[in-house]
Coordinates of C-alpha atoms and ligand atoms in Angstrom, one line a residue:
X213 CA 27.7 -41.7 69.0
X214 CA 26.1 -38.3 68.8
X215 CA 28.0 -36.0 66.5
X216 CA 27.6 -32.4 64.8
X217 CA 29.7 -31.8 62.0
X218 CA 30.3 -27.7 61.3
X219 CA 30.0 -26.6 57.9
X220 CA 28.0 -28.7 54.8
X221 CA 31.0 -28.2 51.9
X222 CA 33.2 -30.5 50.6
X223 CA 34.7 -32.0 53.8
X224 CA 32.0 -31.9 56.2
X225 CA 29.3 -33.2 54.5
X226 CA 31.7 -36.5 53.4
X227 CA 32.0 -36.7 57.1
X228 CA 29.2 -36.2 57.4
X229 CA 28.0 -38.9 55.2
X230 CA 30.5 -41.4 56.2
X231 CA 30.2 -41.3 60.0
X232 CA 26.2 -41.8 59.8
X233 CA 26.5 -44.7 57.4
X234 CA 29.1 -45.6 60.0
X235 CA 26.3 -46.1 62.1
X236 CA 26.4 -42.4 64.7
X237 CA 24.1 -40.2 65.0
X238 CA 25.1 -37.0 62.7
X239 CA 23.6 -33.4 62.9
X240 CA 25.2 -31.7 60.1
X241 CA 24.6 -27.8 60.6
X242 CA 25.9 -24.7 58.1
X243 CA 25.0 -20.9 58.2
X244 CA 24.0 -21.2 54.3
X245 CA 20.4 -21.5 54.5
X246 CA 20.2 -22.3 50.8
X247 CA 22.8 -24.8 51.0
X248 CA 20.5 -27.0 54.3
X249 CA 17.4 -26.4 52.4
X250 CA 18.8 -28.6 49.5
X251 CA 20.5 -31.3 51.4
X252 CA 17.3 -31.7 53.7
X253 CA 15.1 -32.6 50.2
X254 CA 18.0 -35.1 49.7
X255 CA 19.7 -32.9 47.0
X256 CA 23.8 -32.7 47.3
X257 CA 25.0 -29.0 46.3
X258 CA 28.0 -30.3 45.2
X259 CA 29.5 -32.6 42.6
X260 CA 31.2 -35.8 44.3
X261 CA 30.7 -39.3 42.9
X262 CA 28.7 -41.3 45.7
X263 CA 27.9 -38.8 48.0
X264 CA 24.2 -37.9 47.1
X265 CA 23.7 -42.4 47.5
X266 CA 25.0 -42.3 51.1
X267 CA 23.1 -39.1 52.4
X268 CA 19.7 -39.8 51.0
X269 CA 20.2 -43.4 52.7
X270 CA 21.1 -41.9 55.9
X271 CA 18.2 -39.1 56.1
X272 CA 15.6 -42.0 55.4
X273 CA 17.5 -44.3 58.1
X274 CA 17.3 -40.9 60.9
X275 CA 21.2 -40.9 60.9
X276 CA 21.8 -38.0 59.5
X277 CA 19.7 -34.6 59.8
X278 CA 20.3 -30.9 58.4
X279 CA 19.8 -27.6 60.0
X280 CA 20.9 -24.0 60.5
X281 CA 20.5 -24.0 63.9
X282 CA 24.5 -24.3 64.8
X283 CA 24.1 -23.4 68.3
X284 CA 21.5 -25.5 69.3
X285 CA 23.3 -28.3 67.8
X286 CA 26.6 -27.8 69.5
X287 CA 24.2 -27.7 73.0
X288 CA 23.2 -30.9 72.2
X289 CA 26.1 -32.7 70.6
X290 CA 28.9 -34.1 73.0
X291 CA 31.4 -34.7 69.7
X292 CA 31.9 -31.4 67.6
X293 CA 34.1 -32.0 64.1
X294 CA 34.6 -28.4 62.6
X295 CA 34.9 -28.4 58.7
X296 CA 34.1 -24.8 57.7
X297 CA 36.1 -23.2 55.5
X298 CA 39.9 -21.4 55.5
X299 CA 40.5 -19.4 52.6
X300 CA 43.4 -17.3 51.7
X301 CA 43.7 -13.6 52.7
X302 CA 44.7 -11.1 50.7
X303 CA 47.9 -11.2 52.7
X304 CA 48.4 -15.5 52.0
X305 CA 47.2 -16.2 55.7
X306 CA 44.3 -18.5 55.8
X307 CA 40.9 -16.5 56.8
X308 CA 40.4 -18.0 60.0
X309 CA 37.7 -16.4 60.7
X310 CA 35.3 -18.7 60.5
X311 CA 36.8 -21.4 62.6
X312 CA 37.0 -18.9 65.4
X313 CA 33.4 -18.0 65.0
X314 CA 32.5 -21.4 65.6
X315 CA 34.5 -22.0 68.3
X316 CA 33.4 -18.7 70.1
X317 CA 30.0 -20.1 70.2
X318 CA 31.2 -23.6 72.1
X319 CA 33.3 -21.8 74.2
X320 CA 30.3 -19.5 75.2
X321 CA 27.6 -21.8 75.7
X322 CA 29.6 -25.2 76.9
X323 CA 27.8 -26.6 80.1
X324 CA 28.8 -30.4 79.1
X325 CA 31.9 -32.1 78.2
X326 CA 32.8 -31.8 74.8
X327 CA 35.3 -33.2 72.3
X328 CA 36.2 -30.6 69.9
X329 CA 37.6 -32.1 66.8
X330 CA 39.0 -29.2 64.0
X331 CA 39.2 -31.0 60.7
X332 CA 39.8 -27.7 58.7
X333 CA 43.3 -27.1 58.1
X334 CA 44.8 -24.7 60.1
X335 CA 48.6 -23.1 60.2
X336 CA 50.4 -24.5 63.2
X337 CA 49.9 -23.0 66.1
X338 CA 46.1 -22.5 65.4
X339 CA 44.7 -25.6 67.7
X340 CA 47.2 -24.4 70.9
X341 CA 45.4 -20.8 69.8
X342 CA 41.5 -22.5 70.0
X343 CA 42.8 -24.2 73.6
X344 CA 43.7 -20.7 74.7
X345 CA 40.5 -19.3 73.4
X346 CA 38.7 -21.8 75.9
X347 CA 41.0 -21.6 79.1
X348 CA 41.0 -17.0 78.3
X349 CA 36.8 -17.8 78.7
X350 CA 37.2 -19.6 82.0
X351 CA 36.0 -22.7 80.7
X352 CA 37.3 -25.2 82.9
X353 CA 39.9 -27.9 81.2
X354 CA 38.5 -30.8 82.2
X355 CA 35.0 -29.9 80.0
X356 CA 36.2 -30.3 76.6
X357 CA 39.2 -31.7 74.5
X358 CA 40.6 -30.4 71.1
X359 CA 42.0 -32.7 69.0
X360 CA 43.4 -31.8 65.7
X361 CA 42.4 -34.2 62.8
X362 CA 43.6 -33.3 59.7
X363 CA 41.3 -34.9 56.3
X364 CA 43.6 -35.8 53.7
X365 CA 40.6 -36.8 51.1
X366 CA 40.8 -35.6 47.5
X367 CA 37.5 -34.1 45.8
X368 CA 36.3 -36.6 43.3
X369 CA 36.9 -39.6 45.3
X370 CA 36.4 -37.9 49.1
X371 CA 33.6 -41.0 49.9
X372 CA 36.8 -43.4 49.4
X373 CA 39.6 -41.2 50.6
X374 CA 37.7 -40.9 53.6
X375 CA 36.4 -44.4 54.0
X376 CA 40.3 -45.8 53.4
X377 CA 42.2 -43.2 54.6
X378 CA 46.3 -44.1 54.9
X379 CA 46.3 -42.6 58.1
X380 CA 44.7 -41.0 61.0
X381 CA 46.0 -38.2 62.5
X382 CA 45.5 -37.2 65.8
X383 CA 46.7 -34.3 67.5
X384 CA 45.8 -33.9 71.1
X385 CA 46.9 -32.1 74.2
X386 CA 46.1 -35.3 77.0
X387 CA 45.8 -39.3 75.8
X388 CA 42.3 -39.2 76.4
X389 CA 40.4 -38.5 73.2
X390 CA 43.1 -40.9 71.6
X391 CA 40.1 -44.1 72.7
X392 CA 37.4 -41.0 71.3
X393 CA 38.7 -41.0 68.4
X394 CA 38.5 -44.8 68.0
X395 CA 35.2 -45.0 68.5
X396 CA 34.4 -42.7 65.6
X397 CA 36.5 -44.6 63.4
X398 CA 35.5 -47.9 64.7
X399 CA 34.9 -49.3 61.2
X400 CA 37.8 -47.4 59.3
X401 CA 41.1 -49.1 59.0
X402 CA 44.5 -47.5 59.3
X403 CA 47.2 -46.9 61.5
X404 CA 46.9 -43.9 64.0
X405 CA 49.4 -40.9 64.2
X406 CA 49.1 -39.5 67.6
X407 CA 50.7 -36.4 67.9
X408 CA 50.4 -32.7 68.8
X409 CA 48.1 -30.3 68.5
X410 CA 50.3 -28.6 66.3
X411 CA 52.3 -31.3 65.2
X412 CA 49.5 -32.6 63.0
X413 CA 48.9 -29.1 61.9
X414 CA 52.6 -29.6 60.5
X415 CA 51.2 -33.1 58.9
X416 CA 49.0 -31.9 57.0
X417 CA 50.3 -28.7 55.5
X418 CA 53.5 -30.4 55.1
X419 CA 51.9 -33.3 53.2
X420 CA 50.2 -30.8 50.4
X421 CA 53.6 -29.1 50.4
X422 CA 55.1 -32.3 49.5
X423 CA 52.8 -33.1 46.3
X424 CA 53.0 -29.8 45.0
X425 CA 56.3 -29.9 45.0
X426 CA 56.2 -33.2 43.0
X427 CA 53.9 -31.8 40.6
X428 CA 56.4 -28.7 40.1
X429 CA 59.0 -30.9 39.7
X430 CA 57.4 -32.7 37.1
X431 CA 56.1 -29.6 35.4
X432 CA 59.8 -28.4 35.3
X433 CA 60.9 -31.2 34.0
X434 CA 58.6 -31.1 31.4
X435 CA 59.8 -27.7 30.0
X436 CA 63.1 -29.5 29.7
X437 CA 61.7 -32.6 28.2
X438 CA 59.9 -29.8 25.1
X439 CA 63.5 -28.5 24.5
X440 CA 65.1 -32.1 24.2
X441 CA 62.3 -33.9 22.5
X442 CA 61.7 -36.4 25.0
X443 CA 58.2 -37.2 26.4
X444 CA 58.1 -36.1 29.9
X445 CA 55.6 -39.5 30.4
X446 CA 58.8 -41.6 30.1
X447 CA 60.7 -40.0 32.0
X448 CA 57.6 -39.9 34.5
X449 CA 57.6 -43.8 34.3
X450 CA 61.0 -44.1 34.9
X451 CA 61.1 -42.0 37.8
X452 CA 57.7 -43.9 39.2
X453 CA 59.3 -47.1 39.3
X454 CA 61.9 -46.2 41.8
X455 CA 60.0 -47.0 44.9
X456 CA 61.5 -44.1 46.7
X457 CA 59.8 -41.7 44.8
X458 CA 56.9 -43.3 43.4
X459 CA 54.5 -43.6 40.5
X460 CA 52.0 -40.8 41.6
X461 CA 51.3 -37.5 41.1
X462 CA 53.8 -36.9 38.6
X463 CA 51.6 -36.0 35.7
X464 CA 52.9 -32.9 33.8
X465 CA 50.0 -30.2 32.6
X466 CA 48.9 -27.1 33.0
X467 CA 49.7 -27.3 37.0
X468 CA 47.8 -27.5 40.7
X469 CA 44.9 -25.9 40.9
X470 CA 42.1 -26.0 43.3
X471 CA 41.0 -24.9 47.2
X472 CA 43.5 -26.5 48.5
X473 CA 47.1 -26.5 47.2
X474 CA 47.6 -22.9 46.1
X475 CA 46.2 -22.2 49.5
X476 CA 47.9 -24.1 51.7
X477 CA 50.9 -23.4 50.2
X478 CA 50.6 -19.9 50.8
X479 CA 49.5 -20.6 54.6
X480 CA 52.8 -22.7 54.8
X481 CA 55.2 -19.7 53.4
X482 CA 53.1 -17.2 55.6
X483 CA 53.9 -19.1 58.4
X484 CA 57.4 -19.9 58.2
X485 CA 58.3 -16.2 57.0
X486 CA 56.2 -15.1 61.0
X487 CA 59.1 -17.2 62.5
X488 CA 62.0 -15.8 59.9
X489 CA 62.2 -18.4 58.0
X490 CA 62.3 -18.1 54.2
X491 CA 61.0 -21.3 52.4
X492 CA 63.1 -21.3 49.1
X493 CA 61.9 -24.5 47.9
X494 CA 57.8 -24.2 49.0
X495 CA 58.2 -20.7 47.3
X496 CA 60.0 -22.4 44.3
X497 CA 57.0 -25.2 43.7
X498 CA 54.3 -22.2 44.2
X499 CA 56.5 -19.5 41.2
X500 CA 56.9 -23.2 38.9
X501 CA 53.0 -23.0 39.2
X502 CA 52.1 -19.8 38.4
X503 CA 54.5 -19.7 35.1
X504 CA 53.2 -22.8 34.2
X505 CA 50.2 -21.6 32.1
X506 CA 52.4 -18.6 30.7
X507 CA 54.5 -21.6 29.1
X508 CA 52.4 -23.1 27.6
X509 CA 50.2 -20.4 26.8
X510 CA 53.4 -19.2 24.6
X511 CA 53.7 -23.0 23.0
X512 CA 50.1 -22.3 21.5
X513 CA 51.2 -18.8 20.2
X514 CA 54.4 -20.2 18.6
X515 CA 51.2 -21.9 16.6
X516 CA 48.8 -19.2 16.6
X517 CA 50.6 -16.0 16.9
X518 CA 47.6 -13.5 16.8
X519 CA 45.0 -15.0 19.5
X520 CA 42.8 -12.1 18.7
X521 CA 39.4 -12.4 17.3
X522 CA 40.6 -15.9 17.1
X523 CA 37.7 -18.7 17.8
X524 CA 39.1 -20.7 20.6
X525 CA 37.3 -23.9 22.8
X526 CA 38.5 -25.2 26.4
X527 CA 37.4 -28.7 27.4
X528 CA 36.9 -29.1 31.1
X529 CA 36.5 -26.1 33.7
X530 CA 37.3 -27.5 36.9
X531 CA 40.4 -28.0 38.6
X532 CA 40.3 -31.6 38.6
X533 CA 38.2 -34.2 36.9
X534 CA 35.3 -35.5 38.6
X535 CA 34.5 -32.6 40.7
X536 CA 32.8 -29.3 39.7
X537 CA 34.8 -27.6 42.0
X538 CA 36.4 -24.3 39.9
X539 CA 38.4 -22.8 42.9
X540 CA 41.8 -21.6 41.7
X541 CA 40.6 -24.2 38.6
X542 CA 44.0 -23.7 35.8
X543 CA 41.3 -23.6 33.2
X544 CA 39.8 -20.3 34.5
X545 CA 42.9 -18.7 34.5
X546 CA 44.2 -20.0 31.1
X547 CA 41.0 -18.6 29.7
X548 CA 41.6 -15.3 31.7
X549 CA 44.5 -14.9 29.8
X550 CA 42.7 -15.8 26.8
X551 CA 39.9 -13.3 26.8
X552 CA 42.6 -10.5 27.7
X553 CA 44.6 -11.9 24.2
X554 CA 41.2 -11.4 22.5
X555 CA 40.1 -14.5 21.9
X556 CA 36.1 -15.6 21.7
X557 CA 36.2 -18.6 24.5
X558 CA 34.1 -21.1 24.0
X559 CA 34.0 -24.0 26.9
X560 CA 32.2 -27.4 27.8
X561 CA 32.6 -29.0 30.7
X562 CA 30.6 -32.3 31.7
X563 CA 29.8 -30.8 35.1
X564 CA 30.7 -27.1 35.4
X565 CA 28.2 -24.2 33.7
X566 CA 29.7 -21.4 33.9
X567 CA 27.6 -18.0 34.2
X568 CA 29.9 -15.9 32.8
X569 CA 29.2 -13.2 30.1
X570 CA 32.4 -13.6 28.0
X571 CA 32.5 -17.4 28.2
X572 CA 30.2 -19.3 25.4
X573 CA 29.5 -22.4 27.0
X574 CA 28.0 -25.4 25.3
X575 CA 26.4 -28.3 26.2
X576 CA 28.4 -31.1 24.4
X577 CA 32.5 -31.2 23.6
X578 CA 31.3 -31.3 19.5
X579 CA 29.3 -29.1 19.5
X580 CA 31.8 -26.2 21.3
X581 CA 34.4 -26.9 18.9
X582 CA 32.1 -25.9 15.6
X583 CA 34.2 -22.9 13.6
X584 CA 36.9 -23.2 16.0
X585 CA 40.7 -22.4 15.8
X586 CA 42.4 -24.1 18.6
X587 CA 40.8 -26.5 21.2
X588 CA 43.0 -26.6 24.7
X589 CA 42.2 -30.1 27.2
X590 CA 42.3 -28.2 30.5
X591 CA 40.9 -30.6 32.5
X592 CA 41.5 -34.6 32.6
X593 CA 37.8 -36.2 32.2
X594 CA 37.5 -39.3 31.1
X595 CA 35.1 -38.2 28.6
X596 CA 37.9 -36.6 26.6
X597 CA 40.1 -39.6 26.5
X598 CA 37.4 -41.1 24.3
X599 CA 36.8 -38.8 21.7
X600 CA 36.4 -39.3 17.6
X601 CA 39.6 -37.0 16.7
X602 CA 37.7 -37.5 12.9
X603 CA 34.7 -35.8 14.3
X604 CA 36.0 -33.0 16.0
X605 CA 38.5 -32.1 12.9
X606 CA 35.4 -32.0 10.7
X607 CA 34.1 -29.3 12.7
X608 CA 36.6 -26.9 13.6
X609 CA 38.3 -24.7 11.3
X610 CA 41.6 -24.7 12.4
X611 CA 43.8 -27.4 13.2
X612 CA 45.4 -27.2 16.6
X613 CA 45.1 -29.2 19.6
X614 CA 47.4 -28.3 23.0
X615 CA 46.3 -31.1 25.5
X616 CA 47.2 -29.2 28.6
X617 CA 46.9 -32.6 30.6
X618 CA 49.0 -35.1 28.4
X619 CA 45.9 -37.6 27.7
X620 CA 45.4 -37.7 24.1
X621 CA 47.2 -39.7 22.1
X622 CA 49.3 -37.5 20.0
X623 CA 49.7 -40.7 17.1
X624 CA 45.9 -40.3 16.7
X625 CA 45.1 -36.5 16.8
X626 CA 47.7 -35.9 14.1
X627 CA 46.4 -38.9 12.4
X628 CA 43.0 -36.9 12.1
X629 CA 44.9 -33.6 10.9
X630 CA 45.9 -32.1 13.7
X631 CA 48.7 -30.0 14.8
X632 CA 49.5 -31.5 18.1
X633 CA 51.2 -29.7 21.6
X634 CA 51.5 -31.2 24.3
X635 CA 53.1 -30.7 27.9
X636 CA 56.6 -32.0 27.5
X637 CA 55.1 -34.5 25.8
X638 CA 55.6 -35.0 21.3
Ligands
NAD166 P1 33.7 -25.5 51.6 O1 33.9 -24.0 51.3 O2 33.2 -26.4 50.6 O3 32.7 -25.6 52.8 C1 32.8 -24.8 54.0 C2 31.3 -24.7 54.6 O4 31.4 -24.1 55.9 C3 30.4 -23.8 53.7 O5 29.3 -24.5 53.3 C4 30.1 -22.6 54.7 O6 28.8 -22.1 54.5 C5 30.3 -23.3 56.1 N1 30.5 -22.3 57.2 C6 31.3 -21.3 57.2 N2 31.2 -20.7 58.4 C7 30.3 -21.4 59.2 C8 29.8 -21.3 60.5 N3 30.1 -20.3 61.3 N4 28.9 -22.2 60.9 C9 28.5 -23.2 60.1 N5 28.9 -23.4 58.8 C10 29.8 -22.5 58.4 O7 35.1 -26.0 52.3 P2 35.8 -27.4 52.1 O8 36.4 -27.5 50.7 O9 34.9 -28.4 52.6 O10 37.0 -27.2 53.1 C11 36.8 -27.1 54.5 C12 38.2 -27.2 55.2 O11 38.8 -28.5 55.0 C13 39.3 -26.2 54.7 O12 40.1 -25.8 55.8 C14 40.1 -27.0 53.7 O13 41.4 -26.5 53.5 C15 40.0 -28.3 54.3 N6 40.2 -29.5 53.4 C16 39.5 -29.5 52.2 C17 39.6 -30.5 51.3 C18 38.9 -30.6 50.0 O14 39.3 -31.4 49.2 N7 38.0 -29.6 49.7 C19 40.4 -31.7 51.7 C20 41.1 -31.6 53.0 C21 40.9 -30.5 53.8
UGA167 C1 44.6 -32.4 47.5 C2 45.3 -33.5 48.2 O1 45.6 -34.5 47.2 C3 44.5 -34.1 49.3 O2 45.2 -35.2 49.9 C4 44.1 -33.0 50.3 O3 43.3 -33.5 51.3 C5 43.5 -31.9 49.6 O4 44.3 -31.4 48.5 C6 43.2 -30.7 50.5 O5 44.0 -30.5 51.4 O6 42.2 -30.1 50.3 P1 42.6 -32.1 45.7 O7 43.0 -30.7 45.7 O8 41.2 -32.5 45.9 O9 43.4 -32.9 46.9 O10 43.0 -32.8 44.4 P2 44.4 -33.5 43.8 O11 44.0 -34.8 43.2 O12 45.4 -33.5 44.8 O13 44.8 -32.5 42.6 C7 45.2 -31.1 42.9 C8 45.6 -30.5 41.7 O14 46.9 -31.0 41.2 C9 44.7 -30.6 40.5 O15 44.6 -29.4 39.8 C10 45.3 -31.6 39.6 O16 45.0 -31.5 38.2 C11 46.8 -31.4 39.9 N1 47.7 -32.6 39.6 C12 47.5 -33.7 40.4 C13 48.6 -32.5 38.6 O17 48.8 -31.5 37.9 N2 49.4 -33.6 38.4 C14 49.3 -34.7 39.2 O18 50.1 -35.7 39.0 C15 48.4 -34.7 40.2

């Protein structure tokens, strides 16, 4: 099949990659001209384990091209997936913005019958707005379809997210683009959710509601687990094995971060409160968040009480581990806070460098600890579950570690010397 996917970040160019090692035919087209120069050499912009394998194979195979030339791709596609982006306002709406853009230039230039699939997540309502946009332009019904089809991946693994997804959602407006839809996803397995437009809108939104309010909980929890002496982990595990609420996404830390979550979130309250509706609990999950680093900010305090002038080092700078995604990362705003105590930041992160003239970054997790006070874990890599606790006390001058993601073993930092703080965890 002939598809053009709108908008080379996170989301489209996974699509991207999956659908033409899928076997279609993918123009992938963004307004960024910096951003198509790389990925036409082959070279991936972003971090996301896989993803640079699958393109490259796919631009040598003639699967899968680049280009800035959006319109003249949309003329010649018959399948349009839109994956551009949908930030917050100032105001919590999503920036829609750019969705609209795009599909002003369909609407204005559609002469053949196209399927019109909005993967970016949009507040409900949004896709019944884009059908409107078409029918207020004369275009005539029977020349296009919008379907709704929320992505569910998660940076770090998108390739597998989106290659075994649980689901597919479709929202549509007529059965049709239900067998459309099929064919795309020919060679992906899982069961369909046909729907409304605005019905999957719900689905997705409601979905990221739903694990930040697990996370919240957890992170609550947690604070309640510090003033009993109980590790919040067993009490995790214990609540995991009940299969009605489930293993995952119950780690306690320094809360959500990312594009995503605090965004959505937002989106969500923004558009309940345009129907009256208050959300007490979606508001509750997003104020747990934002104390969260406050918290534990105060933990390290009760240990350091004068931050200023004081030589501290943050492992990991992205949201997330295995992305070097910093959007809304809890790192960045734990050091925020840092820098306005007065503390000298020092930071290594295996992916992220951060450009930033108050942060020292170095290029090793050693070597940023040297002369330090305090070291905070902000962000889960793998790298840091492996570290030589002798090593690192050898270095720094000070002796206290707050693992903001509960992955060190507290038995061996304390072994080494440390003074040990965990989140809800001994
Ligand atoms: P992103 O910021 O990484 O990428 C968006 C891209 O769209 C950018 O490269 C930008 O230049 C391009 N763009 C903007 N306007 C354009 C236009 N008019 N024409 C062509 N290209 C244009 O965004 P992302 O993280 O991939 O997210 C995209 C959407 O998918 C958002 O709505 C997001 O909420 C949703 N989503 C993201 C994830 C994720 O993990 N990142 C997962 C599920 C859903
Ligand atoms: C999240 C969802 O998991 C995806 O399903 C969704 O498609 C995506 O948002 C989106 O809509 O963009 P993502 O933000 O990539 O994916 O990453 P997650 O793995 O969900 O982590 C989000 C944040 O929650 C991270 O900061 C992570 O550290 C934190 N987290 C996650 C916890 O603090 N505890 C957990 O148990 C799990």
């Amino acid at each position: 099949m002939n598809i053009c996917v709108i908008g080379a970040g996170y989301v489209g160019l996974t699509t991207a990659a999956v659908l033409s090692d899928c076997g279609h035919y993918i123009d992938c087209v963004d307004i960024n001209h910096e951003r198509i120069a790389m990925l036409k050499k082959g070279v991936v912009p972003i971090f996301e384990p896989g993803l640079e394998e699958i393109i490259s194979k796919n631009i040598e195979n003639n699967h899968l091209t680049f280009s800035t030339k959006v319109k003249e791709k949309i003329d010649e596609n018959p399948i349009i997936f839109i994956t551009v982006g949908t930030p917050s306002l100032e105001d919590g709406s999503p920036n829609l913005t750019y969705v609209k853009l795009v599909v002003d230039d369909i609407a204005n230039s559609i002469t053949s019958h196209k399927t019109i699939i909005i993967k970016s997540t949009v507040p409900p309502g949004t896709n019944e707005e884009i059908y409107n946009m078409f029918i207020e332009k004369d275009v005539d019904p029977e020349l296009f379809d919008i379907v709704s089809n929320p992505e569910f991946l998660r940076e770090g693994s998108a390739v597998k997210d989106m290659l075994e997804p649980d689901k597919v959602v479709v929202g549509i407006k007529r059965p049709e683009p239900v067998q459309v839809m099929q064919k795309i996803y020919q060679q992906i397995h899982a069961p369909y959710i046909v729907t409304s437009l605005t019905g999957a809108e719900m689905i997705k939104y409601a979905s990221n509601a739903f694990l930040a309010t697990k996370i919240s909980f957890i992170n609550e929890i947690a604070r309640i687990c510090d003033a009993y002496e109980v590790n919040v982990s067993d009490v995790a595990l214990g609540l995991g094995t009940d299969p009605r609420i489930g293993p995952l996404f119950l780690r306690a830390g320094l809360g959500y971060g990312g594009s995503c979550f605090p965004k959505d979130l937002q989106g969500l309250t923004y558009a309940a409160k345009k129907k009256n509706i208050h959300p007490e609990l979606i508001t509750s999950v997003q104020n747990v968040n934002d104390m969260q680093i406050d918290i534990y900010l105060k933990k390290l305090k009760s240990a350091i009480p004068e931050l200023k002038e004081k030589q501290v080092t943050v492992w990991g700078l992205s949201f997330k581990p295995d992305t070097d995604d910093t959007r809304y990362s809890a790192s960045i705003r734990l050091i925020e806070k840092l820098l306005e105590e007065g503390a000298t930041i020092h930071a290594y992160d295996p992916v992220v460098k951060l450009d930033h003239p108050e942060i020292i970054c170095h290029s090793n997790a050693y070597e940023a600890v040297k002369q330090s006070d305090a070291l905070i874990v902000a962000t889960e890599w793998n790298e840091f579950k492996e570290i030589n606790w002798l090593k690192v006390k050898e270095s720094m001058d000070g002796n206290i570690v707050l693992d903001g993601r509960n992955i060190i073993d507290p038995r061996i930092v304390r072994h080494a010397g440390f003074h040990y703080l965990g989140v809800g965890q001994l």
